[in-house]
């Protein structure tokens, strides 16, 4: 399970060092793809296969499903961490997420997210208040 938030740097070659807490879960290879809110989603290869299998069930007759599949899968890039536990983030994905030097990598359970540090801080500032004030159960049966 991928949890916690880390602040690595993107090097000049578009590589980032995987946080130590994530290395075991991601050692067998990863898939990086577009996420919502202009972040990148990082899945272990096994988890991506599971997600891919579930989204393959989406009805192709639904335009929203087609659009999601195209965006999610067309940008997907399989990567293998190098001997220094770095992964390369392809240029189109770096551009999509606006990645610069300062990053935030956050574990979100079954996947991680890579954010431009300023975008992450803006996201937190815009969502912390509504999170703390939630009155309805967002995930049934959780609390």
Short mmCIF file of N, CA and C in Angstrom, two decimals:
data_model
loop_
_atom_site.label_atom_id
_atom_site.label_comp_id
_atom_site.label_asym_id
_atom_site.label_seq_id
_atom_site.Cartn_x
_atom_site.Cartn_y
_atom_site.Cartn_z
N UNK A 1 0.85 -1.17 0.00
CA UNK A 1 0.00 0.00 0.00
C UNK A 1 0.90 1.24 0.00
N UNK A 2 0.60 2.17 -0.89
CA UNK A 2 1.40 3.37 -1.04
C UNK A 2 0.76 4.51 -0.24
N UNK A 3 1.49 4.98 0.77
CA UNK A 3 0.98 6.03 1.65
C UNK A 3 2.06 7.06 1.91
N UNK A 4 1.66 8.25 2.26
CA UNK A 4 2.61 9.28 2.64
C UNK A 4 2.89 10.24 1.50
N UNK A 5 3.53 11.36 1.85
CA UNK A 5 3.86 12.39 0.87
C UNK A 5 5.35 12.67 0.95
N UNK A 6 5.96 12.81 -0.21
CA UNK A 6 7.41 13.02 -0.33
C UNK A 6 7.66 14.16 -1.31
N UNK A 7 8.82 14.79 -1.21
CA UNK A 7 9.12 15.94 -2.05
C UNK A 7 10.45 15.76 -2.80
N UNK A 8 10.50 14.84 -3.75
CA UNK A 8 11.72 14.66 -4.52
C UNK A 8 11.88 15.76 -5.58
N UNK A 9 13.01 15.76 -6.22
CA UNK A 9 13.31 16.71 -7.30
C UNK A 9 13.33 15.96 -8.63
N UNK A 10 12.94 16.66 -9.68
CA UNK A 10 13.04 16.14 -11.04
C UNK A 10 14.41 16.56 -11.56
N UNK A 11 15.20 15.60 -12.08
CA UNK A 11 16.52 15.97 -12.57
C UNK A 11 16.42 16.50 -14.01
N UNK A 12 17.54 16.93 -14.56
CA UNK A 12 17.55 17.54 -15.90
C UNK A 12 17.19 16.56 -17.01
N UNK A 13 17.23 15.27 -16.73
CA UNK A 13 16.89 14.26 -17.74
C UNK A 13 15.45 13.76 -17.57
N UNK A 14 14.67 14.41 -16.72
CA UNK A 14 13.28 14.02 -16.53
C UNK A 14 13.10 12.80 -15.64
N UNK A 15 14.07 12.57 -14.75
CA UNK A 15 14.00 11.42 -13.85
C UNK A 15 13.70 11.88 -12.44
N UNK A 16 13.05 10.98 -11.71
CA UNK A 16 12.76 11.23 -10.30
C UNK A 16 13.11 9.96 -9.53
N UNK A 17 13.65 10.15 -8.34
CA UNK A 17 13.96 9.01 -7.47
C UNK A 17 12.69 8.61 -6.74
N UNK A 18 12.35 7.34 -6.81
CA UNK A 18 11.17 6.85 -6.10
C UNK A 18 11.41 6.94 -4.60
N UNK A 19 10.42 7.43 -3.86
CA UNK A 19 10.56 7.46 -2.40
C UNK A 19 10.84 6.05 -1.86
N UNK A 20 11.70 5.96 -0.87
CA UNK A 20 12.10 4.66 -0.31
C UNK A 20 10.89 3.83 0.12
N UNK A 21 9.86 4.47 0.66
CA UNK A 21 8.68 3.74 1.13
C UNK A 21 7.94 3.04 -0.02
N UNK A 22 8.12 3.51 -1.25
CA UNK A 22 7.38 2.98 -2.39
C UNK A 22 8.17 1.93 -3.18
N UNK A 23 9.45 1.83 -2.92
CA UNK A 23 10.31 1.03 -3.78
C UNK A 23 9.94 -0.44 -3.83
N UNK A 24 9.60 -1.02 -2.70
CA UNK A 24 9.25 -2.44 -2.70
C UNK A 24 8.01 -2.70 -3.55
N UNK A 25 6.99 -1.86 -3.39
CA UNK A 25 5.76 -2.03 -4.15
C UNK A 25 5.95 -1.80 -5.64
N UNK A 26 6.92 -0.96 -6.02
CA UNK A 26 7.09 -0.58 -7.41
C UNK A 26 8.32 -1.19 -8.08
N UNK A 27 9.04 -2.04 -7.35
CA UNK A 27 10.30 -2.58 -7.86
C UNK A 27 10.14 -3.42 -9.12
N UNK A 28 8.99 -4.05 -9.31
CA UNK A 28 8.78 -4.92 -10.46
C UNK A 28 8.38 -4.19 -11.72
N UNK A 29 8.43 -2.88 -11.70
CA UNK A 29 8.05 -2.09 -12.86
C UNK A 29 6.81 -1.27 -12.55
N UNK A 30 6.68 -0.18 -13.27
CA UNK A 30 5.56 0.72 -13.04
C UNK A 30 4.95 1.16 -14.35
N UNK A 31 3.77 1.74 -14.24
CA UNK A 31 3.14 2.42 -15.36
C UNK A 31 2.77 3.81 -14.86
N UNK A 32 3.18 4.82 -15.62
CA UNK A 32 2.86 6.21 -15.33
C UNK A 32 1.87 6.67 -16.38
N UNK A 33 0.81 7.35 -15.97
CA UNK A 33 -0.18 7.84 -16.92
C UNK A 33 -0.82 9.13 -16.42
N UNK A 34 -1.61 9.74 -17.28
CA UNK A 34 -2.32 10.97 -16.89
C UNK A 34 -3.30 10.68 -15.77
N UNK A 35 -3.34 11.57 -14.80
CA UNK A 35 -4.33 11.50 -13.74
C UNK A 35 -5.25 12.70 -13.81
N UNK A 36 -6.20 12.74 -12.90
CA UNK A 36 -7.08 13.91 -12.83
C UNK A 36 -6.36 15.05 -12.11
N UNK A 37 -6.91 16.25 -12.25
CA UNK A 37 -6.34 17.46 -11.67
C UNK A 37 -4.90 17.72 -12.11
N UNK A 38 -4.53 17.24 -13.27
CA UNK A 38 -3.21 17.48 -13.87
C UNK A 38 -2.06 16.90 -13.07
N UNK A 39 -2.30 15.78 -12.39
CA UNK A 39 -1.20 15.05 -11.77
C UNK A 39 -0.96 13.81 -12.63
N UNK A 40 0.04 13.04 -12.27
CA UNK A 40 0.29 11.76 -12.92
C UNK A 40 -0.02 10.65 -11.94
N UNK A 41 -0.60 9.57 -12.44
CA UNK A 41 -0.84 8.39 -11.63
C UNK A 41 0.32 7.42 -11.87
N UNK A 42 0.77 6.79 -10.79
CA UNK A 42 1.84 5.80 -10.86
C UNK A 42 1.30 4.51 -10.26
N UNK A 43 1.28 3.47 -11.08
CA UNK A 43 0.79 2.16 -10.65
C UNK A 43 1.93 1.15 -10.73
N UNK A 44 1.93 0.16 -9.84
CA UNK A 44 2.81 -0.99 -10.08
C UNK A 44 2.28 -1.65 -11.34
N UNK A 45 3.13 -2.40 -12.02
CA UNK A 45 2.68 -3.07 -13.24
C UNK A 45 1.49 -3.98 -12.96
N UNK A 46 1.53 -4.69 -11.84
CA UNK A 46 0.43 -5.59 -11.49
C UNK A 46 -0.86 -4.83 -11.22
N UNK A 47 -0.78 -3.72 -10.50
CA UNK A 47 -1.97 -2.92 -10.21
C UNK A 47 -2.53 -2.31 -11.49
N UNK A 48 -1.65 -1.87 -12.39
CA UNK A 48 -2.12 -1.30 -13.66
C UNK A 48 -2.89 -2.34 -14.46
N UNK A 49 -2.39 -3.57 -14.48
CA UNK A 49 -3.10 -4.64 -15.18
C UNK A 49 -4.49 -4.84 -14.60
N UNK A 50 -4.60 -4.77 -13.29
CA UNK A 50 -5.90 -4.91 -12.63
C UNK A 50 -6.83 -3.76 -13.01
N UNK A 51 -6.31 -2.53 -12.98
CA UNK A 51 -7.10 -1.36 -13.37
C UNK A 51 -7.49 -1.47 -14.83
N UNK A 52 -6.55 -1.85 -15.67
CA UNK A 52 -6.81 -1.98 -17.11
C UNK A 52 -7.92 -2.99 -17.37
N UNK A 53 -7.89 -4.09 -16.66
CA UNK A 53 -8.92 -5.11 -16.83
C UNK A 53 -10.30 -4.56 -16.46
N UNK A 54 -10.36 -3.78 -15.39
CA UNK A 54 -11.65 -3.20 -14.98
C UNK A 54 -12.14 -2.16 -15.97
N UNK A 55 -11.25 -1.31 -16.48
CA UNK A 55 -11.72 -0.26 -17.39
C UNK A 55 -12.01 -0.81 -18.79
N UNK A 56 -11.49 -1.97 -19.10
CA UNK A 56 -11.84 -2.60 -20.39
C UNK A 56 -13.31 -2.95 -20.45
N UNK A 57 -13.96 -3.01 -19.30
CA UNK A 57 -15.38 -3.33 -19.25
C UNK A 57 -16.26 -2.13 -19.59
N UNK A 58 -15.66 -0.95 -19.71
CA UNK A 58 -16.42 0.26 -20.00
C UNK A 58 -17.10 0.14 -21.37
N UNK A 59 -18.34 0.59 -21.47
CA UNK A 59 -19.05 0.49 -22.75
C UNK A 59 -18.50 1.47 -23.78
N UNK A 60 -18.06 0.96 -24.92
CA UNK A 60 -17.52 1.83 -25.96
C UNK A 60 -18.59 2.71 -26.59
N UNK A 61 -19.84 2.41 -26.32
CA UNK A 61 -20.93 3.24 -26.83
C UNK A 61 -21.09 4.53 -26.02
N UNK A 62 -20.41 4.63 -24.87
CA UNK A 62 -20.50 5.80 -24.01
C UNK A 62 -19.33 6.73 -24.34
N UNK A 63 -19.64 7.94 -24.82
CA UNK A 63 -18.59 8.88 -25.23
C UNK A 63 -17.67 9.25 -24.07
N UNK A 64 -18.23 9.47 -22.89
CA UNK A 64 -17.41 9.82 -21.74
C UNK A 64 -16.42 8.68 -21.42
N UNK A 65 -16.88 7.45 -21.52
CA UNK A 65 -15.99 6.30 -21.28
C UNK A 65 -14.89 6.25 -22.34
N UNK A 66 -15.25 6.47 -23.60
CA UNK A 66 -14.23 6.47 -24.67
C UNK A 66 -13.20 7.56 -24.43
N UNK A 67 -13.68 8.76 -24.09
CA UNK A 67 -12.75 9.86 -23.84
C UNK A 67 -11.81 9.54 -22.68
N UNK A 68 -12.36 8.97 -21.61
CA UNK A 68 -11.52 8.60 -20.46
C UNK A 68 -10.47 7.57 -20.88
N UNK A 69 -10.90 6.53 -21.56
CA UNK A 69 -9.97 5.48 -21.99
C UNK A 69 -8.86 6.05 -22.86
N UNK A 70 -9.21 6.91 -23.78
CA UNK A 70 -8.20 7.49 -24.67
C UNK A 70 -7.17 8.29 -23.88
N UNK A 71 -7.63 9.14 -22.99
CA UNK A 71 -6.71 9.97 -22.23
C UNK A 71 -5.86 9.14 -21.26
N UNK A 72 -6.50 8.22 -20.58
CA UNK A 72 -5.82 7.42 -19.57
C UNK A 72 -4.79 6.48 -20.20
N UNK A 73 -5.17 5.79 -21.26
CA UNK A 73 -4.29 4.78 -21.83
C UNK A 73 -3.30 5.32 -22.86
N UNK A 74 -3.67 6.35 -23.60
CA UNK A 74 -2.76 6.83 -24.65
C UNK A 74 -1.49 7.43 -24.08
N UNK A 75 -1.55 7.95 -22.88
CA UNK A 75 -0.36 8.53 -22.28
C UNK A 75 0.42 7.57 -21.40
N UNK A 76 -0.07 6.37 -21.23
CA UNK A 76 0.56 5.42 -20.31
C UNK A 76 1.95 5.03 -20.78
N UNK A 77 2.88 4.98 -19.84
CA UNK A 77 4.26 4.63 -20.15
C UNK A 77 4.78 3.63 -19.12
N UNK A 78 5.19 2.47 -19.59
CA UNK A 78 5.78 1.46 -18.71
C UNK A 78 7.23 1.83 -18.46
N UNK A 79 7.62 1.83 -17.20
CA UNK A 79 8.98 2.20 -16.80
C UNK A 79 9.51 1.19 -15.80
N UNK A 80 10.81 1.03 -15.79
CA UNK A 80 11.48 0.16 -14.82
C UNK A 80 12.47 1.01 -14.04
N UNK A 81 12.38 1.02 -12.70
CA UNK A 81 13.35 1.80 -11.92
C UNK A 81 14.77 1.34 -12.23
N UNK A 82 15.70 2.31 -12.36
CA UNK A 82 17.09 1.97 -12.61
C UNK A 82 17.78 1.58 -11.31
N UNK A 83 19.09 1.37 -11.35
CA UNK A 83 19.83 0.90 -10.17
C UNK A 83 19.83 1.94 -9.04
N UNK A 84 19.51 3.19 -9.35
CA UNK A 84 19.45 4.23 -8.33
C UNK A 84 17.99 4.55 -7.96
N UNK A 85 17.08 3.64 -8.35
CA UNK A 85 15.65 3.78 -8.06
C UNK A 85 15.02 5.02 -8.69
N UNK A 86 15.52 5.40 -9.86
CA UNK A 86 14.94 6.51 -10.60
C UNK A 86 14.06 5.97 -11.70
N UNK A 87 13.02 6.73 -12.01
CA UNK A 87 12.21 6.44 -13.18
C UNK A 87 12.23 7.67 -14.07
N UNK A 88 12.13 7.45 -15.35
CA UNK A 88 12.06 8.55 -16.30
C UNK A 88 10.60 8.85 -16.58
N UNK A 89 10.25 10.10 -16.49
CA UNK A 89 8.90 10.53 -16.81
C UNK A 89 8.94 11.11 -18.22
N UNK A 90 8.25 10.49 -19.19
CA UNK A 90 8.30 10.98 -20.56
C UNK A 90 7.87 12.44 -20.68
N UNK A 91 8.47 13.15 -21.64
CA UNK A 91 8.21 14.58 -21.82
C UNK A 91 6.72 14.92 -21.96
N UNK A 92 5.92 14.16 -22.73
CA UNK A 92 4.50 14.53 -22.82
C UNK A 92 3.77 14.47 -21.47
N UNK A 93 4.15 13.52 -20.63
CA UNK A 93 3.53 13.43 -19.30
C UNK A 93 4.02 14.56 -18.39
N UNK A 94 5.31 14.91 -18.50
CA UNK A 94 5.82 16.04 -17.72
C UNK A 94 5.09 17.32 -18.11
N UNK A 95 4.85 17.49 -19.41
CA UNK A 95 4.14 18.69 -19.88
C UNK A 95 2.69 18.68 -19.39
N UNK A 96 2.01 17.54 -19.48
CA UNK A 96 0.63 17.43 -19.03
C UNK A 96 0.48 17.87 -17.57
N UNK A 97 1.40 17.41 -16.72
CA UNK A 97 1.31 17.69 -15.29
C UNK A 97 2.05 18.97 -14.89
N UNK A 98 2.68 19.65 -15.86
CA UNK A 98 3.42 20.88 -15.55
C UNK A 98 4.58 20.64 -14.61
N UNK A 99 5.22 19.48 -14.74
CA UNK A 99 6.30 19.13 -13.80
C UNK A 99 7.54 19.96 -14.08
N UNK A 100 8.07 20.49 -13.00
CA UNK A 100 9.31 21.24 -13.04
C UNK A 100 10.25 20.59 -12.04
N UNK A 101 11.14 21.32 -11.47
CA UNK A 101 12.13 20.77 -10.55
C UNK A 101 11.51 20.19 -9.28
N UNK A 102 10.65 20.98 -8.63
CA UNK A 102 10.08 20.58 -7.34
C UNK A 102 8.80 19.78 -7.54
N UNK A 103 8.78 18.58 -6.97
CA UNK A 103 7.65 17.67 -7.11
C UNK A 103 7.09 17.29 -5.75
N UNK A 104 5.90 16.77 -5.78
CA UNK A 104 5.32 16.09 -4.63
C UNK A 104 4.87 14.73 -5.13
N UNK A 105 5.29 13.68 -4.43
CA UNK A 105 4.83 12.33 -4.72
C UNK A 105 4.04 11.89 -3.50
N UNK A 106 2.80 11.54 -3.75
CA UNK A 106 1.94 11.15 -2.64
C UNK A 106 1.33 9.78 -2.89
N UNK A 107 1.34 8.95 -1.88
CA UNK A 107 0.73 7.63 -1.98
C UNK A 107 -0.76 7.73 -1.72
N UNK A 108 -1.53 7.08 -2.58
CA UNK A 108 -3.00 7.16 -2.49
C UNK A 108 -3.55 5.73 -2.45
N UNK A 109 -2.95 4.90 -1.61
CA UNK A 109 -3.43 3.53 -1.45
C UNK A 109 -2.82 2.60 -2.49
N UNK A 110 -3.57 2.31 -3.55
CA UNK A 110 -3.11 1.36 -4.56
C UNK A 110 -2.25 2.01 -5.63
N UNK A 111 -2.16 3.33 -5.63
CA UNK A 111 -1.29 4.00 -6.60
C UNK A 111 -0.67 5.23 -5.94
N UNK A 112 0.29 5.81 -6.63
CA UNK A 112 0.90 7.06 -6.18
C UNK A 112 0.55 8.14 -7.20
N UNK A 113 0.70 9.38 -6.79
CA UNK A 113 0.50 10.50 -7.69
C UNK A 113 1.73 11.38 -7.66
N UNK A 114 2.09 11.92 -8.84
CA UNK A 114 3.20 12.86 -8.95
C UNK A 114 2.60 14.21 -9.34
N UNK A 115 2.90 15.23 -8.56
CA UNK A 115 2.36 16.57 -8.76
C UNK A 115 3.49 17.59 -8.90
N UNK A 116 3.24 18.63 -9.66
CA UNK A 116 4.03 19.84 -9.59
C UNK A 116 3.82 20.36 -8.17
N UNK A 117 4.88 20.73 -7.46
CA UNK A 117 4.76 21.11 -6.05
C UNK A 117 3.80 22.28 -5.85
N UNK A 118 3.84 23.29 -6.71
CA UNK A 118 2.92 24.43 -6.57
C UNK A 118 1.48 23.99 -6.79
N UNK A 119 1.25 23.12 -7.78
CA UNK A 119 -0.11 22.63 -8.04
C UNK A 119 -0.63 21.83 -6.85
N UNK A 120 0.23 21.03 -6.23
CA UNK A 120 -0.18 20.26 -5.06
C UNK A 120 -0.57 21.20 -3.91
N UNK A 121 0.26 22.21 -3.68
CA UNK A 121 -0.04 23.16 -2.60
C UNK A 121 -1.35 23.90 -2.87
N UNK A 122 -1.59 24.27 -4.13
CA UNK A 122 -2.87 24.91 -4.49
C UNK A 122 -4.03 23.95 -4.27
N UNK A 123 -3.84 22.69 -4.65
CA UNK A 123 -4.88 21.68 -4.46
C UNK A 123 -5.22 21.54 -2.97
N UNK A 124 -4.19 21.43 -2.14
CA UNK A 124 -4.43 21.32 -0.70
C UNK A 124 -5.16 22.53 -0.15
N UNK A 125 -4.68 23.71 -0.53
CA UNK A 125 -5.30 24.94 -0.03
C UNK A 125 -6.78 25.02 -0.44
N UNK A 126 -7.10 24.54 -1.63
CA UNK A 126 -8.46 24.61 -2.12
C UNK A 126 -9.37 23.51 -1.62
N UNK A 127 -8.81 22.46 -1.01
CA UNK A 127 -9.62 21.31 -0.61
C UNK A 127 -9.59 20.95 0.86
N UNK A 128 -8.64 21.46 1.61
CA UNK A 128 -8.55 21.08 3.03
C UNK A 128 -9.79 21.48 3.81
N UNK A 129 -10.31 22.67 3.57
CA UNK A 129 -11.48 23.14 4.32
C UNK A 129 -12.69 22.26 4.03
N UNK A 130 -12.96 21.97 2.75
CA UNK A 130 -14.13 21.15 2.42
C UNK A 130 -13.95 19.72 2.94
N UNK A 131 -12.71 19.21 2.95
CA UNK A 131 -12.46 17.88 3.49
C UNK A 131 -12.79 17.83 4.98
N UNK A 132 -12.32 18.83 5.71
CA UNK A 132 -12.55 18.83 7.16
C UNK A 132 -14.01 19.04 7.51
N UNK A 133 -14.78 19.62 6.60
CA UNK A 133 -16.19 19.91 6.88
C UNK A 133 -17.16 18.92 6.23
N UNK A 134 -16.68 17.85 5.64
CA UNK A 134 -17.58 16.89 5.00
C UNK A 134 -18.59 16.36 5.99
N UNK A 135 -19.85 16.43 5.59
CA UNK A 135 -20.92 15.94 6.46
C UNK A 135 -21.48 14.62 5.97
N UNK A 136 -21.34 14.36 4.68
CA UNK A 136 -21.89 13.13 4.13
C UNK A 136 -20.79 12.09 4.00
N UNK A 137 -21.21 10.87 4.04
CA UNK A 137 -20.29 9.75 3.86
C UNK A 137 -19.94 9.66 2.38
N UNK A 138 -18.68 9.91 2.05
CA UNK A 138 -18.23 9.89 0.66
C UNK A 138 -17.98 8.47 0.19
N UNK A 139 -17.39 7.66 1.04
CA UNK A 139 -17.12 6.26 0.73
C UNK A 139 -17.98 5.43 1.68
N UNK A 140 -19.06 4.85 1.17
CA UNK A 140 -20.01 4.13 2.03
C UNK A 140 -19.33 3.08 2.92
N UNK A 141 -19.68 3.15 4.21
CA UNK A 141 -19.19 2.15 5.17
C UNK A 141 -17.80 2.41 5.71
N UNK A 142 -17.13 3.50 5.27
CA UNK A 142 -15.76 3.74 5.72
C UNK A 142 -15.72 4.19 7.17
N UNK A 143 -16.55 5.15 7.55
CA UNK A 143 -16.54 5.66 8.93
C UNK A 143 -17.92 5.56 9.53
#
